XYZ file of C-alpha atoms in Angstrom:
354
model
C 52.134 -107.377 14.905
C 52.958 -103.988 12.930
C 50.604 -101.172 13.250
C 49.272 -101.038 9.836
C 46.082 -99.505 8.693
C 45.647 -100.569 5.044
C 41.877 -99.688 4.619
C 41.702 -96.406 6.471
C 45.024 -95.476 4.916
C 43.546 -95.860 1.488
C 40.832 -93.429 2.495
C 43.328 -90.842 3.624
C 45.312 -91.256 0.268
C 42.007 -90.583 -1.485
C 41.779 -87.247 0.404
C 45.274 -86.290 -0.905
C 44.524 -87.213 -4.425
C 41.369 -84.954 -4.302
C 43.461 -82.158 -3.130
C 45.689 -82.561 -5.915
C 42.973 -82.757 -8.475
C 41.608 -79.619 -6.856
C 45.070 -77.857 -7.246
C 45.495 -78.916 -11.113
C 41.972 -77.383 -11.697
C 42.612 -74.219 -9.891
C 45.826 -73.796 -11.742
C 44.342 -74.586 -15.160
C 41.482 -72.055 -14.367
C 44.146 -69.459 -13.315
C 46.263 -70.115 -16.643
C 42.879 -69.762 -18.593
C 42.043 -66.361 -16.797
C 45.369 -65.090 -17.887
C 44.925 -66.137 -21.433
C 41.500 -64.289 -21.491
C 43.223 -60.835 -20.496
C 45.247 -60.690 -23.526
C 42.426 -61.033 -25.953
C 40.478 -58.419 -27.733
C 36.559 -58.319 -28.249
C 34.897 -57.562 -31.503
C 31.138 -57.912 -32.514
C 32.428 -59.544 -35.841
C 32.181 -63.202 -36.650
C 34.561 -65.624 -35.070
C 36.643 -66.208 -38.299
C 37.309 -62.633 -38.978
C 40.593 -61.288 -37.569
C 42.498 -58.143 -38.360
C 46.187 -58.912 -38.127
C 47.146 -55.137 -38.301
C 45.226 -54.324 -35.043
C 46.977 -56.249 -32.482
C 49.242 -59.288 -31.814
C 46.795 -60.955 -29.927
C 43.773 -62.932 -31.690
C 40.407 -61.164 -31.672
C 37.334 -63.090 -30.585
C 33.726 -62.316 -30.716
C 31.985 -61.255 -27.555
C 29.943 -64.581 -27.750
C 32.876 -66.954 -27.865
C 34.807 -64.911 -25.142
C 31.547 -64.916 -23.055
C 31.400 -68.707 -23.450
C 34.944 -69.323 -22.733
C 34.791 -67.370 -19.618
C 31.978 -69.452 -18.322
C 34.180 -72.481 -18.866
C 36.927 -70.748 -17.053
C 34.769 -70.095 -14.071
C 33.643 -73.604 -14.111
C 36.082 -76.383 -12.942
C 37.333 -78.298 -16.035
C 36.237 -82.086 -16.201
C 38.541 -84.571 -14.788
C 38.563 -86.293 -18.003
C 39.901 -83.266 -19.850
C 42.797 -82.873 -17.249
C 43.820 -86.541 -17.366
C 44.233 -86.491 -21.057
C 46.539 -83.674 -20.643
C 44.194 -81.133 -22.588
C 43.958 -77.885 -20.783
C 40.651 -75.905 -20.706
C 42.623 -73.086 -22.440
C 42.908 -75.316 -25.446
C 39.454 -74.460 -26.269
C 40.402 -71.160 -26.624
C 42.932 -71.885 -29.304
C 40.270 -73.938 -31.011
C 37.963 -70.980 -30.866
C 40.511 -68.841 -32.532
C 41.480 -71.148 -35.430
C 41.957 -68.411 -37.859
C 44.269 -66.456 -35.724
C 47.546 -68.158 -37.213
C 48.972 -71.125 -38.865
C 48.796 -74.572 -37.144
C 52.458 -74.479 -36.164
C 52.001 -71.486 -34.255
C 48.972 -72.786 -32.405
C 50.680 -75.958 -31.708
C 53.631 -74.253 -30.186
C 51.121 -72.219 -28.145
C 49.526 -75.063 -26.822
C 52.712 -76.630 -25.856
C 53.861 -73.753 -23.940
C 50.628 -73.393 -22.197
C 50.833 -77.090 -21.202
C 54.275 -76.733 -19.835
C 53.381 -73.570 -17.998
C 50.405 -75.624 -16.424
C 52.633 -78.420 -15.572
C 55.112 -76.072 -13.873
C 52.468 -74.302 -11.917
C 50.882 -77.559 -10.749
C 54.395 -78.749 -9.343
C 54.907 -75.597 -7.795
C 51.371 -75.768 -6.238
C 51.694 -79.309 -5.152
C 55.103 -78.376 -3.506
C 53.448 -75.690 -1.443
C 50.776 -78.562 -0.480
C 53.809 -80.653 0.710
C 55.337 -77.607 2.823
C 51.881 -76.928 4.157
C 51.614 -80.337 5.616
C 55.187 -80.234 6.882
C 54.874 -77.005 8.683
C 51.139 -77.265 9.840
C 52.393 -78.441 13.175
C 54.410 -75.244 14.078
C 51.329 -73.206 12.837
C 49.040 -75.127 15.028
C 51.451 -75.043 18.081
C 51.640 -71.320 17.586
C 48.240 -70.995 18.875
C 48.623 -73.012 22.098
C 49.292 -70.132 24.339
C 45.894 -68.655 23.420
C 44.186 -71.786 24.524
C 46.293 -73.160 27.438
C 46.326 -71.012 30.628
C 48.396 -71.125 33.852
C 47.389 -74.216 36.230
C 45.023 -75.897 33.783
C 44.552 -79.597 33.629
C 44.163 -81.171 30.170
C 43.007 -84.609 29.278
C 44.128 -86.503 26.007
C 43.512 -89.868 24.735
C 46.129 -92.000 22.805
C 49.153 -90.479 20.978
C 48.842 -87.545 18.464
C 51.827 -85.740 17.140
C 49.722 -82.442 16.729
C 48.614 -82.635 20.411
C 52.101 -83.263 21.507
C 53.701 -80.370 19.640
C 50.630 -78.273 20.798
C 51.534 -79.160 24.587
C 55.403 -78.659 23.921
C 54.809 -75.128 22.603
C 52.559 -74.219 25.851
C 55.344 -75.522 27.808
C 58.226 -73.447 26.036
C 56.009 -70.306 26.880
C 56.339 -71.030 30.302
C 52.821 -72.342 30.819
C 52.314 -74.479 33.915
C 49.830 -77.305 33.448
C 49.035 -80.663 34.010
C 48.116 -83.668 31.609
C 45.897 -86.662 32.167
C 46.860 -89.269 29.508
C 44.196 -92.110 28.741
C 46.438 -94.961 27.802
C 44.417 -95.756 24.740
C 44.192 -99.560 25.081
C 44.665 -102.094 23.641
C 47.613 -100.326 21.713
C 48.551 -98.212 24.498
C 49.986 -95.408 22.698
C 48.967 -93.012 25.592
C 52.068 -94.742 27.544
C 54.334 -93.531 24.750
C 53.078 -90.013 24.725
C 53.319 -89.856 28.620
C 56.876 -90.831 28.592
C 57.571 -87.941 25.734
C 55.641 -85.428 27.809
C 57.654 -86.385 31.131
C 60.914 -85.979 29.003
C 59.977 -82.309 28.253
C 59.120 -81.603 31.655
C 55.415 -81.666 31.625
C 53.584 -82.906 34.825
C 51.808 -86.025 33.463
C 49.257 -88.631 34.963
C 48.619 -91.780 33.180
C 44.865 -93.033 33.493
C 42.936 -96.067 32.228
C 40.470 -95.532 29.556
C 37.645 -96.599 31.928
C 38.612 -93.968 34.262
C 38.035 -90.917 32.010
C 34.358 -90.416 33.185
C 35.664 -90.471 36.805
C 38.556 -88.045 35.947
C 36.684 -85.734 33.685
C 35.309 -83.491 36.691
C 39.136 -82.421 37.452
C 39.723 -81.425 33.802
C 39.490 -77.699 32.464
C 39.857 -79.021 28.633
C 40.298 -81.997 26.377
C 42.552 -81.780 23.492
C 42.895 -84.412 21.238
C 43.772 -85.317 17.499
C 42.052 -86.541 14.522
C 42.454 -89.079 11.919
C 39.894 -87.240 9.596
C 37.424 -84.249 9.749
C 34.340 -84.751 8.009
C 32.261 -82.273 6.000
C 29.726 -82.120 8.545
C 32.197 -81.244 11.444
C 32.286 -84.796 12.810
C 35.559 -86.617 13.552
C 37.064 -89.717 12.809
C 39.498 -90.372 15.627
C 41.062 -93.302 17.697
C 38.676 -95.783 19.443
C 37.465 -94.521 22.660
C 37.304 -90.869 21.777
C 33.556 -90.817 21.659
C 33.213 -91.967 25.284
C 35.871 -88.970 26.034
C 33.525 -86.485 24.067
C 30.463 -87.644 26.067
C 32.055 -87.532 29.213
C 33.324 -83.731 28.514
C 29.766 -82.834 27.277
C 28.353 -84.241 30.547
C 30.707 -82.092 32.773
C 30.589 -78.843 30.379
C 34.384 -79.413 29.546
C 35.494 -78.165 26.166
C 36.323 -80.672 23.606
C 39.107 -79.375 21.345
C 40.222 -81.075 18.105
C 43.847 -79.913 16.753
C 44.446 -81.050 13.094
C 46.101 -79.960 9.967
C 43.954 -78.755 7.050
C 45.129 -81.656 4.919
C 42.958 -83.691 7.372
C 39.707 -82.073 6.086
C 37.509 -84.446 4.204
C 34.953 -83.354 1.683
C 32.649 -86.410 2.451
C 29.893 -86.917 4.913
C 29.576 -89.811 7.192
C 26.872 -91.236 5.375
C 28.847 -91.343 1.902
C 29.538 -95.110 0.985
C 32.987 -94.465 0.596
C 33.515 -93.393 4.150
C 34.920 -96.163 6.347
C 34.227 -95.201 9.848
C 36.139 -98.166 11.278
C 38.582 -100.859 10.911
C 39.048 -104.134 12.869
C 42.461 -104.853 14.079
C 44.047 -108.339 14.748
C 42.393 -110.102 17.881
C 45.929 -110.678 19.062
C 46.056 -107.169 20.506
C 43.284 -108.285 22.983
C 43.788 -112.000 23.637
C 46.815 -114.201 23.750
C 46.115 -117.213 21.402
C 47.844 -119.542 23.675
C 45.910 -118.610 26.721
C 42.554 -118.992 24.927
C 43.560 -121.690 22.385
C 41.312 -124.300 24.333
C 38.344 -122.258 23.521
C 38.726 -121.928 19.904
C 36.878 -125.265 18.932
C 33.891 -124.658 20.968
C 30.907 -123.501 18.895
C 27.197 -123.744 18.524
C 25.277 -126.311 16.596
C 25.303 -124.487 13.406
C 29.131 -124.127 13.729
C 29.384 -120.469 14.802
C 32.127 -119.943 17.218
C 31.211 -119.162 20.817
C 34.244 -116.910 21.301
C 34.342 -113.845 19.155
C 37.097 -110.844 19.428
C 36.124 -107.453 18.026
C 39.037 -105.070 18.021
C 37.890 -101.740 16.216
C 40.554 -99.007 15.606
C 38.368 -95.859 15.242
C 35.517 -93.850 16.777
C 33.209 -91.284 14.977
C 32.646 -88.329 17.183
C 29.590 -86.139 15.924
C 30.142 -82.533 15.480
C 27.443 -81.686 18.506
C 30.295 -83.073 20.741
C 33.088 -80.873 19.577
C 33.631 -77.533 20.975
C 36.380 -76.184 18.562
C 38.679 -77.030 15.831
C 42.178 -75.695 15.796
C 43.888 -75.984 12.333
C 46.770 -74.273 10.592
C 44.545 -71.722 9.438
C 43.293 -70.829 13.123
C 40.193 -71.878 15.371
C 36.952 -72.885 13.800
C 33.578 -74.045 14.866
C 32.234 -77.350 13.771
C 29.408 -75.637 11.609
C 32.112 -73.765 9.747
C 34.206 -76.747 8.642
C 32.180 -77.369 5.136
C 33.110 -73.825 4.137
C 36.745 -74.338 5.002
C 36.548 -77.677 3.115
C 35.138 -76.125 -0.051
C 38.137 -74.043 -0.172
C 40.434 -77.239 -0.681
C 38.301 -79.652 -2.718
C 36.380 -79.473 -5.810
C 32.780 -80.832 -5.954
C 33.681 -82.535 -9.225
C 36.032 -84.927 -7.464
C 33.905 -86.069 -4.668
C 33.624 -89.564 -6.297
C 37.052 -90.362 -7.802
C 36.773 -93.408 -10.410
C 39.583 -95.059 -12.373
C 39.426 -94.768 -16.021
C 38.582 -97.761 -17.724
C 41.108 -98.997 -20.336
C 39.833 -100.414 -23.550
C 41.816 -103.113 -25.416
């Protein structure tokens, strides 16, 4: 069965949409602020304009102050979706500044500039995602020291690149890889590490608590980092975090900033888990004779639960390493505030009326 994650993948797509919406608003606000710089302020009424004084429209202090407040406040999503920049309000306020053709051309020019800036900013976001592995890996030598023993679970590209970077810097260390049943992605990671010359030991997931006392550090990846510093990660990760806490072993999460989520675990939109196919655990042919057994009310006697993810609370995380550096769990909400707009935490599809 292909390794698909439709529900949680939709959750990740929503995170990216929120990032893009924040970029659009930031660029719109920036464009508006540039427009304000070219305005003159007068104490006269909004309708009075002396064309001989300046090439730019002159606004009253009251109108300019009101517009500045709008610039500092993020524009509504409705306005942006309808392709009406906030700066349009400026043109409307300065309705006496010129004829309608001039204003229409100015609005069109501003819209084109906003579109160009947004596309450029989204391109920067794509580059940020593509280069996050390199930026995170550059910090490997600061955290992985000589002759250390590191434990990880499953297969994370960020963790793999992080370990590769430490190996390339001539660090000598050993890695315990928990196999990550029932999908056994740890087997793949172990093979990749060995091919790079990293001394690797594969252990069963149930052996994590028994082996954790030999470990200097746990380094794992994440599917998403919540606003409270909690982590949505592959199933079994909470067990690893609890074992690390019990033996005072640092539990380090490496993830790109594009995995930051502005929501909290209690938000209804957050899906902390997803059930995979029972075939990952049981062979249907072997257990087919058990499928017809049920209780008197028809409830089957055999049930198979195959969760995909775990939630690791922030109290179990020692450090986050992102492409912007190392951060404590308590700092994550501040970092997230730089990437998302509070107005877009709930994204609803606009209804179309016939």
